[in-house]
PDB file of C-alpha atoms in Angstrom:
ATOM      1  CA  UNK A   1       8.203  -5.276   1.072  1.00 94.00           C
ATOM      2  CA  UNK A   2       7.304  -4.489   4.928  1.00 97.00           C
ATOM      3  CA  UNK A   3       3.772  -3.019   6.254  1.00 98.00           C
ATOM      4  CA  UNK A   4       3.431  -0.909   9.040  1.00 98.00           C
ATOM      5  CA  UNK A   5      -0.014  -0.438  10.557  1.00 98.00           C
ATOM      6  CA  UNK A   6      -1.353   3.091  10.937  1.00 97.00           C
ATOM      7  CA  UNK A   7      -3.555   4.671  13.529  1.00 96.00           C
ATOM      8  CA  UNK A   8      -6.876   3.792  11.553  1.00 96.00           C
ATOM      9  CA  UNK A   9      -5.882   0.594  11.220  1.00 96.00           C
ATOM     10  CA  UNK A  10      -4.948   0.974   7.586  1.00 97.00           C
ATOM     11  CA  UNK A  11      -1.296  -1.270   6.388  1.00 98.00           C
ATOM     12  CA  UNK A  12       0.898   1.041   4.645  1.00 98.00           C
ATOM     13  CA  UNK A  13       3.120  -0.976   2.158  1.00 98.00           C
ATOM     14  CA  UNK A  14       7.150   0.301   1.882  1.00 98.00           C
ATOM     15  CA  UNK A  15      10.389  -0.918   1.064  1.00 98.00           C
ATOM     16  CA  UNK A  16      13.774   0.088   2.477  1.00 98.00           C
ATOM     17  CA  UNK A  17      17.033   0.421   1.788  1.00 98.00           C
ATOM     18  CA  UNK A  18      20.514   0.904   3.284  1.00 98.00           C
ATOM     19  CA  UNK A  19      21.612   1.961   7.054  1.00 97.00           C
ATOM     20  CA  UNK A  20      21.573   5.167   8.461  1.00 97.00           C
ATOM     21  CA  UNK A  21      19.376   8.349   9.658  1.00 98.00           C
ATOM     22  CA  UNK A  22      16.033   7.640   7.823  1.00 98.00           C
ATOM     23  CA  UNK A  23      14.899   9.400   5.073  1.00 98.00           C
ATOM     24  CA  UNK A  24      11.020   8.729   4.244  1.00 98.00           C
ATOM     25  CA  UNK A  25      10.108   9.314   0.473  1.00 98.00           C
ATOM     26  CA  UNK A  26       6.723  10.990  -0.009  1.00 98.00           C
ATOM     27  CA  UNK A  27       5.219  10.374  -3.657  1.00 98.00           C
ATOM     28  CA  UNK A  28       2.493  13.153  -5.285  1.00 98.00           C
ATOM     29  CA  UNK A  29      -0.089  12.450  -7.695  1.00 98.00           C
ATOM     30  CA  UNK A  30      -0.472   8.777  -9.558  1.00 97.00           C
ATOM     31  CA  UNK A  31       2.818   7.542  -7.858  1.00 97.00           C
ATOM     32  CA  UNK A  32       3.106   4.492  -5.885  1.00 97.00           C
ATOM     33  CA  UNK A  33       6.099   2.075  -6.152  1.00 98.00           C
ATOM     34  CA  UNK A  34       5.109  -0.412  -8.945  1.00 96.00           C
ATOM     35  CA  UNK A  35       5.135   2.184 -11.425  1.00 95.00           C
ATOM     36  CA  UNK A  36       7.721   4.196 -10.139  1.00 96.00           C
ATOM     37  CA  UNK A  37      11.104   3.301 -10.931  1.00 96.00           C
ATOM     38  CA  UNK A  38      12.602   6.697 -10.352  1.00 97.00           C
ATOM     39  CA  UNK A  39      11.789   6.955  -6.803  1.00 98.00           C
ATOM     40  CA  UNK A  40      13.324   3.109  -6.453  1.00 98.00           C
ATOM     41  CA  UNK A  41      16.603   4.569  -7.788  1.00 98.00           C
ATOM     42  CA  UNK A  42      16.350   7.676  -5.506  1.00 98.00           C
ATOM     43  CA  UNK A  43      15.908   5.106  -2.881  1.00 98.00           C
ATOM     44  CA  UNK A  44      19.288   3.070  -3.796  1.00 98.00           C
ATOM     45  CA  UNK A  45      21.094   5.912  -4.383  1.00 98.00           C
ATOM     46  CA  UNK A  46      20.657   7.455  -1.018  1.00 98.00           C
ATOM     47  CA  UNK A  47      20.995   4.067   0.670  1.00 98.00           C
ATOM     48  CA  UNK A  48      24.857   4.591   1.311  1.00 95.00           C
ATOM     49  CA  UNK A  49      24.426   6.892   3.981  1.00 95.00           C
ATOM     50  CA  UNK A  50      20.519   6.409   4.830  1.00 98.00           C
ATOM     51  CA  UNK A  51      18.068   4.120   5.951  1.00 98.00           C
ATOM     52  CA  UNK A  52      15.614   5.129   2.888  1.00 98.00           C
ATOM     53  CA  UNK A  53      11.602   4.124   3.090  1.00 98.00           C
ATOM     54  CA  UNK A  54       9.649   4.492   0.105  1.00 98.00           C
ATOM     55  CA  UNK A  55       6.070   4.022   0.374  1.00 98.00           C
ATOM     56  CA  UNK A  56       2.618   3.487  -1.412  1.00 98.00           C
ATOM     57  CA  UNK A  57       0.393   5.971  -0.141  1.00 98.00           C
ATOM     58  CA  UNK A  58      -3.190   4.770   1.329  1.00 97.00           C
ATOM     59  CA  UNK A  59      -5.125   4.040  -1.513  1.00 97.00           C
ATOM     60  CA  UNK A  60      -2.333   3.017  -4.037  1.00 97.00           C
ATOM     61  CA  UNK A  61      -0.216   0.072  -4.744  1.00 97.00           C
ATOM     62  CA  UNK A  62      -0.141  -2.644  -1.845  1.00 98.00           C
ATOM     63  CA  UNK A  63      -1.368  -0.514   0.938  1.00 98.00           C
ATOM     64  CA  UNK A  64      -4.766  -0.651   2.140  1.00 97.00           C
ATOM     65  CA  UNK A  65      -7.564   1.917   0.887  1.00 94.00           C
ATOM     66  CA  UNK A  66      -7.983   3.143   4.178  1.00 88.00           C
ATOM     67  CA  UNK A  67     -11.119   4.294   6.100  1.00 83.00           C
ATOM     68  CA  UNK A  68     -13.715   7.040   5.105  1.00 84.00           C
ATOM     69  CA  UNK A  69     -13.882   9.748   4.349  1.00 86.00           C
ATOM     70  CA  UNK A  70     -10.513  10.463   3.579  1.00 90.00           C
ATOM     71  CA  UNK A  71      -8.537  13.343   5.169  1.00 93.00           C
ATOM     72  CA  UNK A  72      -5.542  15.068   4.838  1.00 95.00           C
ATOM     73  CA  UNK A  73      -4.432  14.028   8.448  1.00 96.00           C
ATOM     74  CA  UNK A  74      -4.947  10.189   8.166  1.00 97.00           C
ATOM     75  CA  UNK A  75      -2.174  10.570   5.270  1.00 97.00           C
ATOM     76  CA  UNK A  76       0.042  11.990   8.333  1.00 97.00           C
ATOM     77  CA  UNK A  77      -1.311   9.556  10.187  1.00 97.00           C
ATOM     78  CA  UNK A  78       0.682   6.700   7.715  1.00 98.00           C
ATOM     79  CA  UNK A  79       4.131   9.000   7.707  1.00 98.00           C
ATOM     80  CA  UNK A  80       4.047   9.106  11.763  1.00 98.00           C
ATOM     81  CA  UNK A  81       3.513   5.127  11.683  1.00 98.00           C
ATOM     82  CA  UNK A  82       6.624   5.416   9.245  1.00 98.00           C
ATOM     83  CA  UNK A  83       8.683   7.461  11.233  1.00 98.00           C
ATOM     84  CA  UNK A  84       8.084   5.004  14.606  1.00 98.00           C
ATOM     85  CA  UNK A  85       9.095   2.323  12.403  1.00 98.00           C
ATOM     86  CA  UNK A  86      12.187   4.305  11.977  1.00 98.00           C
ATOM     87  CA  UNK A  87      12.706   4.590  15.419  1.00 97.00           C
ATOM     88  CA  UNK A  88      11.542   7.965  15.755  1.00 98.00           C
ATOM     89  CA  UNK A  89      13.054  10.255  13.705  1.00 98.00           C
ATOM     90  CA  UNK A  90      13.038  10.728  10.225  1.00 98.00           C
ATOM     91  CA  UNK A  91      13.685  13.511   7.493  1.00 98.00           C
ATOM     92  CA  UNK A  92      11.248  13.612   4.616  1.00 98.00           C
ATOM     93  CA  UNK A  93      11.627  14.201   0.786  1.00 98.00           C
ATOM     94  CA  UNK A  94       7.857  15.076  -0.798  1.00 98.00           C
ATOM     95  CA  UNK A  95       7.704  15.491  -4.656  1.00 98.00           C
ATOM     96  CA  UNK A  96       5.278  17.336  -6.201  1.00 98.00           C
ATOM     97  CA  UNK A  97       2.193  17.148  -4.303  1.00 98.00           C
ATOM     98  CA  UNK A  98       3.542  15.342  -1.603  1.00 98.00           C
ATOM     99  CA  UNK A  99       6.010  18.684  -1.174  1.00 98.00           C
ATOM    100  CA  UNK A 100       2.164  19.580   1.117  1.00 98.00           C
ATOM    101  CA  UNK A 101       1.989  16.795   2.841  1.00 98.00           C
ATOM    102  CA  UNK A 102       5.557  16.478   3.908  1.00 98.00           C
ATOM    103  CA  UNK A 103       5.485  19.610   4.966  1.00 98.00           C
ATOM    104  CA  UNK A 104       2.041  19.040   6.875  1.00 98.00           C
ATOM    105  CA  UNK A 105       3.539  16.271   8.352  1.00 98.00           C
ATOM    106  CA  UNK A 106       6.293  18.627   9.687  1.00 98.00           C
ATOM    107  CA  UNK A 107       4.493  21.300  10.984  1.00 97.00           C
ATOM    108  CA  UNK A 108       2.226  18.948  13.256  1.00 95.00           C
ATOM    109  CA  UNK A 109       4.725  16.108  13.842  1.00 92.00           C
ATOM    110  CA  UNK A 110       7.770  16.782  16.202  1.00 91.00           C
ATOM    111  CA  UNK A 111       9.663  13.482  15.266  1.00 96.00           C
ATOM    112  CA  UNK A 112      10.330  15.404  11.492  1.00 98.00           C
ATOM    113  CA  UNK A 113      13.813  16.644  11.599  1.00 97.00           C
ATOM    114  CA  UNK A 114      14.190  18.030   7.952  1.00 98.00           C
ATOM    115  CA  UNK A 115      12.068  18.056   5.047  1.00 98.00           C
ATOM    116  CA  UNK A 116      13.269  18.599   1.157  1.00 99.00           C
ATOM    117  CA  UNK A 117      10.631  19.217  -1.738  1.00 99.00           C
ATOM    118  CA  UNK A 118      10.782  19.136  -5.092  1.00 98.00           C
ATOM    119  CA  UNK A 119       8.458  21.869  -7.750  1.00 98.00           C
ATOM    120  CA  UNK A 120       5.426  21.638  -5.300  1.00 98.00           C
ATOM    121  CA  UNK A 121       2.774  22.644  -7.677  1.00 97.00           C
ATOM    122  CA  UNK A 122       1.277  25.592  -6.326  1.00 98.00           C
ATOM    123  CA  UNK A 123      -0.138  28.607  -8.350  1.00 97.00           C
ATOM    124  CA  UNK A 124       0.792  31.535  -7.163  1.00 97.00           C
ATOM    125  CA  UNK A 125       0.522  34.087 -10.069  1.00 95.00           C
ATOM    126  CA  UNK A 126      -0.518  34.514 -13.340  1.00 93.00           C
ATOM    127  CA  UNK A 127       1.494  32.131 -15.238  1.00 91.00           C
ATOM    128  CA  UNK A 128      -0.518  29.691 -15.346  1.00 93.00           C
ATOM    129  CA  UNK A 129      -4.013  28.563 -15.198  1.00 94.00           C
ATOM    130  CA  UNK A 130      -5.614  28.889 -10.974  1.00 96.00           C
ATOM    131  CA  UNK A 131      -6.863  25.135  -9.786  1.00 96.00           C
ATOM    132  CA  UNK A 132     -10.669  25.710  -9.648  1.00 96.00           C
ATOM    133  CA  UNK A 133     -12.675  25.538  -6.596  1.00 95.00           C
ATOM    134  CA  UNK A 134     -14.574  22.561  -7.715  1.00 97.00           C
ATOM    135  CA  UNK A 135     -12.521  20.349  -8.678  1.00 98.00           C
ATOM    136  CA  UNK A 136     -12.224  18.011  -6.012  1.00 97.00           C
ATOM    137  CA  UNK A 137     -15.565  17.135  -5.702  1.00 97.00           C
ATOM    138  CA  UNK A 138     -15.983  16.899  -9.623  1.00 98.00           C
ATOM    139  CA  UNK A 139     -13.382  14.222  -9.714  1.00 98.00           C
ATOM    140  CA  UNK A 140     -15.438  12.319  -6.844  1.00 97.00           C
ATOM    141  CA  UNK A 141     -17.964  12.397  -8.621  1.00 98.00           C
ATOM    142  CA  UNK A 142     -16.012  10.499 -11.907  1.00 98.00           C
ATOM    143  CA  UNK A 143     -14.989   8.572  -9.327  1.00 97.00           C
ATOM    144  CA  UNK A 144     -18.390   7.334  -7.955  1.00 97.00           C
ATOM    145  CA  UNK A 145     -19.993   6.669 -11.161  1.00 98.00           C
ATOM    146  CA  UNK A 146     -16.905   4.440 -12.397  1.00 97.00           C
ATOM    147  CA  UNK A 147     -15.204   7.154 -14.659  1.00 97.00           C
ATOM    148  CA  UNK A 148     -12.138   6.303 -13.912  1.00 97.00           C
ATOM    149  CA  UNK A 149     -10.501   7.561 -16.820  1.00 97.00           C
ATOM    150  CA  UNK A 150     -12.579  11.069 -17.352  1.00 98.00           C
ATOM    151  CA  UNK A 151     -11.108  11.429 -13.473  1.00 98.00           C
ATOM    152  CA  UNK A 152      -7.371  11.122 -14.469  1.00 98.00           C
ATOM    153  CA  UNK A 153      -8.400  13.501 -17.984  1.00 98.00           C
ATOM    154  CA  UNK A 154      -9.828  16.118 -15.496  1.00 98.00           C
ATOM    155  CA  UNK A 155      -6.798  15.856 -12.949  1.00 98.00           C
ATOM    156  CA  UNK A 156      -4.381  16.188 -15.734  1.00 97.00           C
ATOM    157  CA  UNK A 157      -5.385  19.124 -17.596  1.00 97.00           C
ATOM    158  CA  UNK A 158      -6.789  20.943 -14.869  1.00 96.00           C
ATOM    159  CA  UNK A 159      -4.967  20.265 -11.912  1.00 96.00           C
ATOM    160  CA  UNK A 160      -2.010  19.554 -13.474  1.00 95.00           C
ATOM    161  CA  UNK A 161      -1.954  21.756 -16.905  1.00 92.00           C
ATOM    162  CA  UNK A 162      -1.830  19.348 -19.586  1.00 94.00           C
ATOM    163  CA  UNK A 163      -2.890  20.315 -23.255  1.00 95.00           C
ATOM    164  CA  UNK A 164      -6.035  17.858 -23.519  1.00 96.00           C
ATOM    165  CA  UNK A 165      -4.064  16.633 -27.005  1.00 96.00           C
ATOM    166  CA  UNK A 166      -1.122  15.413 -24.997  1.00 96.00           C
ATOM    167  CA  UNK A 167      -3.449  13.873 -22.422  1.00 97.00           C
ATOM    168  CA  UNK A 168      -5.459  12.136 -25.613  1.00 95.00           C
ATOM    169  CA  UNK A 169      -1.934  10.678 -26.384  1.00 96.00           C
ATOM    170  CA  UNK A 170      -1.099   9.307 -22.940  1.00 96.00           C
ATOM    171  CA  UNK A 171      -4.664   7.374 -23.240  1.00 95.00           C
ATOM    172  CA  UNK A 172      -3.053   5.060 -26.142  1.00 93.00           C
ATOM    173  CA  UNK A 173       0.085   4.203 -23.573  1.00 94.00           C
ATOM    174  CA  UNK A 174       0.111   0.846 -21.127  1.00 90.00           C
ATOM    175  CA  UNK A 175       0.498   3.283 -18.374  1.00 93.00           C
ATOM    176  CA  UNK A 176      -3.111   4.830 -18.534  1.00 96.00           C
ATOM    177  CA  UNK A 177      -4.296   1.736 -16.866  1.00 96.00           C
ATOM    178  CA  UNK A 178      -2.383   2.114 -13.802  1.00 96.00           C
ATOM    179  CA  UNK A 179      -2.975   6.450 -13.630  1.00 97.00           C
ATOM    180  CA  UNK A 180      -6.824   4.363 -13.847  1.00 97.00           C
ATOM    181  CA  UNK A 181      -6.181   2.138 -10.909  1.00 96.00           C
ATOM    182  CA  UNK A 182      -5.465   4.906  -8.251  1.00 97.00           C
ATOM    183  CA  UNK A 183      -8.042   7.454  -9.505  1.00 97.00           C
ATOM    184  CA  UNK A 184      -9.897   7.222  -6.169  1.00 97.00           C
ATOM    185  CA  UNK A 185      -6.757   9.248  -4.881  1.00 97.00           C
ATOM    186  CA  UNK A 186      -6.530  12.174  -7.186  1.00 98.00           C
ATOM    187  CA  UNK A 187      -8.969  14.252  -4.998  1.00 97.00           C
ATOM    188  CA  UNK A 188      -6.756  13.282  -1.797  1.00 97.00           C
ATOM    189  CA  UNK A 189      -4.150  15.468  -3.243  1.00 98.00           C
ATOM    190  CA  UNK A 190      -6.513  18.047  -4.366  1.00 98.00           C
ATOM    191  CA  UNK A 191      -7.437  18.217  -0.566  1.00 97.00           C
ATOM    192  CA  UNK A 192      -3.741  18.433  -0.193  1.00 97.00           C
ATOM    193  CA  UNK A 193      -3.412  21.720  -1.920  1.00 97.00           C
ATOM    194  CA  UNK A 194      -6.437  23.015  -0.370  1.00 95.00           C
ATOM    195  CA  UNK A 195      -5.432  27.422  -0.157  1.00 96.00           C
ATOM    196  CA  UNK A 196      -2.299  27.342  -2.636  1.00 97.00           C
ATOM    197  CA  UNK A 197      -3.959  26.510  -6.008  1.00 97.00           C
ATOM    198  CA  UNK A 198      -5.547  30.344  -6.516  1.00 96.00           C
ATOM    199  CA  UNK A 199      -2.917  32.396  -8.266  1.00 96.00           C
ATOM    200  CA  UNK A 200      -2.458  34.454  -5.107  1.00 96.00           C
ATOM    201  CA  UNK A 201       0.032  34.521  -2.009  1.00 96.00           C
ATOM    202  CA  UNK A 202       0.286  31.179   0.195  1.00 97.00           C
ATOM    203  CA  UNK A 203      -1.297  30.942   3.467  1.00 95.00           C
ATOM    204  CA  UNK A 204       1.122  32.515   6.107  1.00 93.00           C
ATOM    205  CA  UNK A 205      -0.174  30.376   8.721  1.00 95.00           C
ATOM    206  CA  UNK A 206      -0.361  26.931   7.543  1.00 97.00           C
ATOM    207  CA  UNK A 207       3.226  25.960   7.922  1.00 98.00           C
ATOM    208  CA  UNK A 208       4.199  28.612  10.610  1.00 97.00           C
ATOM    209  CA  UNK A 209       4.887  25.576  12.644  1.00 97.00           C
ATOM    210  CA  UNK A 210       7.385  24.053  10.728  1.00 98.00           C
ATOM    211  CA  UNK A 211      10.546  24.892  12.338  1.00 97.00           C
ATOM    212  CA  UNK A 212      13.151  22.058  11.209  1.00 98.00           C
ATOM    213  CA  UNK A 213      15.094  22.779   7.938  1.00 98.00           C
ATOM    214  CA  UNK A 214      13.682  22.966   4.486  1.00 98.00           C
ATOM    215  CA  UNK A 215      14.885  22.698   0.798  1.00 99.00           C
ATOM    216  CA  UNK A 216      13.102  23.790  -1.661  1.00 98.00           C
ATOM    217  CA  UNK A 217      13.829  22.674  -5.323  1.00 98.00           C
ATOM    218  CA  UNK A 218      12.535  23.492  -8.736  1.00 98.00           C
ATOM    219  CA  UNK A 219      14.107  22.266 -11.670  1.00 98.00           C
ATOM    220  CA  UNK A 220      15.591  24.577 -14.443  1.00 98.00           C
ATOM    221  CA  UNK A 221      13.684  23.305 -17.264  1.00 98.00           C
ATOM    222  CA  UNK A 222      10.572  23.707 -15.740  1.00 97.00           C
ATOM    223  CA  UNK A 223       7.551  25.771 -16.670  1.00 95.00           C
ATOM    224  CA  UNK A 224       7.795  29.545 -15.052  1.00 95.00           C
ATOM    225  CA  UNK A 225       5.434  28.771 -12.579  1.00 96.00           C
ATOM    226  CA  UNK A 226       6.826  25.816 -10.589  1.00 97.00           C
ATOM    227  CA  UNK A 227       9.544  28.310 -10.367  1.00 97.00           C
ATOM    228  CA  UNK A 228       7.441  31.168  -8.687  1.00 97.00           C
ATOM    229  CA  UNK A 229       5.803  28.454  -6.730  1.00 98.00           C
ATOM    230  CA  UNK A 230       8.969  27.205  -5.275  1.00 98.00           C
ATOM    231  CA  UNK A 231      10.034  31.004  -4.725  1.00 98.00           C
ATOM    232  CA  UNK A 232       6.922  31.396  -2.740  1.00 98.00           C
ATOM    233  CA  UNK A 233       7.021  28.485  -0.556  1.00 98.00           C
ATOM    234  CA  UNK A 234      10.814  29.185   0.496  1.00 98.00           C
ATOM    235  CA  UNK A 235       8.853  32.769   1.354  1.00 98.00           C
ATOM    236  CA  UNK A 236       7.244  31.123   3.965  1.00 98.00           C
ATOM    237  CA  UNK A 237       8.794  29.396   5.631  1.00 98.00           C
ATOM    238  CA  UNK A 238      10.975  30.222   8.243  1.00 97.00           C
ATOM    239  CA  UNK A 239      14.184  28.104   7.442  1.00 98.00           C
ATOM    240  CA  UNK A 240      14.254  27.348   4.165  1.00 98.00           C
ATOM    241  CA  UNK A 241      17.429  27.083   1.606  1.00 98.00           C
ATOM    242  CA  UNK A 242      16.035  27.667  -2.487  1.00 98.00           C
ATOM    243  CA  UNK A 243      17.935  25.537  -4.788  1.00 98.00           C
ATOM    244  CA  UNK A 244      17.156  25.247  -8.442  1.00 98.00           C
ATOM    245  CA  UNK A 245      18.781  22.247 -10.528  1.00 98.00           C
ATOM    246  CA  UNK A 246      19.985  23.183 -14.384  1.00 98.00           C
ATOM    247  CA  UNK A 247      18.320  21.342 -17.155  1.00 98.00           C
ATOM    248  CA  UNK A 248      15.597  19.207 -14.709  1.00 98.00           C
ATOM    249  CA  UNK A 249      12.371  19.351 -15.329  1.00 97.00           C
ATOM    250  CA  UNK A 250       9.290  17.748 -13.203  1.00 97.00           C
ATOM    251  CA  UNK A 251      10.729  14.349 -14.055  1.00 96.00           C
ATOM    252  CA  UNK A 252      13.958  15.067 -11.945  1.00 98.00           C
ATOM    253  CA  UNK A 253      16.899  12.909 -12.854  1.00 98.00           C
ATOM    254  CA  UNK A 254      17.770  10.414  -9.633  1.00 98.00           C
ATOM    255  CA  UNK A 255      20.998  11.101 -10.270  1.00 98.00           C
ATOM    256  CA  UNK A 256      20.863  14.631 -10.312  1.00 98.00           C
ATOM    257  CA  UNK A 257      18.868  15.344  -7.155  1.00 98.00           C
ATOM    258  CA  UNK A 258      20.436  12.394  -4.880  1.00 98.00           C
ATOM    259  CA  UNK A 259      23.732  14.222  -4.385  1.00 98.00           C
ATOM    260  CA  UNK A 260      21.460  17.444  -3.419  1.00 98.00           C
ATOM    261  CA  UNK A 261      19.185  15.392  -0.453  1.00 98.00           C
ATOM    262  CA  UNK A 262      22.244  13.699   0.370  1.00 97.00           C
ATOM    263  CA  UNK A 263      24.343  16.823   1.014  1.00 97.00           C
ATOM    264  CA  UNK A 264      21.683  18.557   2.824  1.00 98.00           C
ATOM    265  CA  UNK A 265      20.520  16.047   5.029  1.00 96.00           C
TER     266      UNK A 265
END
């Protein structure tokens, strides 16, 4: 493990592996790198022909909580302080959530050379449920009062879809505890998808800026809407290749997708 100090002052734990162009890994919701063997595998996988940095975002794992209030561009803030690192230039991967800010990151930092996401979770028709208004400052207000674990029940059926039954089950597994531990940071990526969670069109303008490369992925075995989301977002943007990978669902297969950032970066 290495730190790297960003403009706030705030240490931003990674690791990294192999030699080459750098690749930084941008986690969504819940992940940081104690819990998240996947991304670790991504990591090593890629690390033939990359220098590959995967990082706990402020607030989770071994990097620092960060100053308040928290905002959108202190998290771009901790990839620029990744990218100097780096030496300067860097590509980034975002899953899920972190498909917005990698592509945030992009559209207001030069140094970004290409950016791949995977099913970010925007609702942009009527397949599924719209994220409401309110619920980032509902889950700081679990937060606050030390409801740690109503937060993570609110994030998942709401933000992310969950049946509250399936939720109910995830409470009786020894990974509830650590969704607990970085509840504090489920409203940063609510912030995150601030103008893409309504069931209509995506913001022309927010990414107008983003001029490098992008791939956009959804996996085949995926709910319709990550699907329509991912069609949207390719929409957008102005250089974007739309890629969808048979039989993966949210949980993307290392294996599978590492061949597919490795070919296009």
């Amino acid at each position: 493990m290495d730190t790297v100090i960003s403009a706030d002052g705030t240490p931003i734990a990674f690791d990294s592996y192999g030699t080459g162009p750098a690749v930084i890994l941008v986690g969504g919701a819940f992940q940081f790198r104690a819990i998240d063997p996947r991304t670790a595998e991504l990591a090593r996988l890629l690390a033939d022909d990359h220098t590959v940095y995967h990082y706990d975002r402020r607030g989770r794992g071994d990097s620092g909580p960060g100053s308040t209030p928290h905002t959108p561009e202190r998290e771009i803030d901790d990839i620029a302080a990744l990218v100097a690192h780096a030496g300067g230039t860097a590509a980034l991967y975002g899953m899920s959530s972190g498909s917005a800010l990698a592509l945030d990151a992009a559209a207001r930092r030069p140094a970004v050379n290409a950016v791949a996401v995977y099913e970010p979770p925007f609702v942009v028709d009527g397949s599924r449920k719209p994220i409401a208004e309110d619920l980032q400052p509902r889950l700081e207000r679990l937060v606050m009062t030390d409801q740690r674990d109503g937060a993570v029940e609110l994030f998942l059926t709401e933000a992310v879809g969950l049946p509250l039954e399936a939720v109910r089950g995830m409470q009786e597994t020894a990974g509830w505890a650590a969704m607990e531990s970085v509840a504090h940071t489920l409203a940063y990526d609510i912030a995150l998808l601030e103008g893409t969670g309504s069931g209509g069109a995506l913001p022309l303008h927010r990414w107008a800026a983003v001029t490098v490369p992008v791939l956009v992925l959804d996996g085949g075995a995926s709910p319709q809407w990550m699907g329509s989301a991912a069609d949207a977002l390719a929409g957008v943007l102005l250089d974007a290749r739309r890629r969808t990978l048979p039989d993966q669902t949210h949980d993307v297969g290392a294996a599978v997708l590492a061949p597919v950032l490795r070919g296009f970066f």
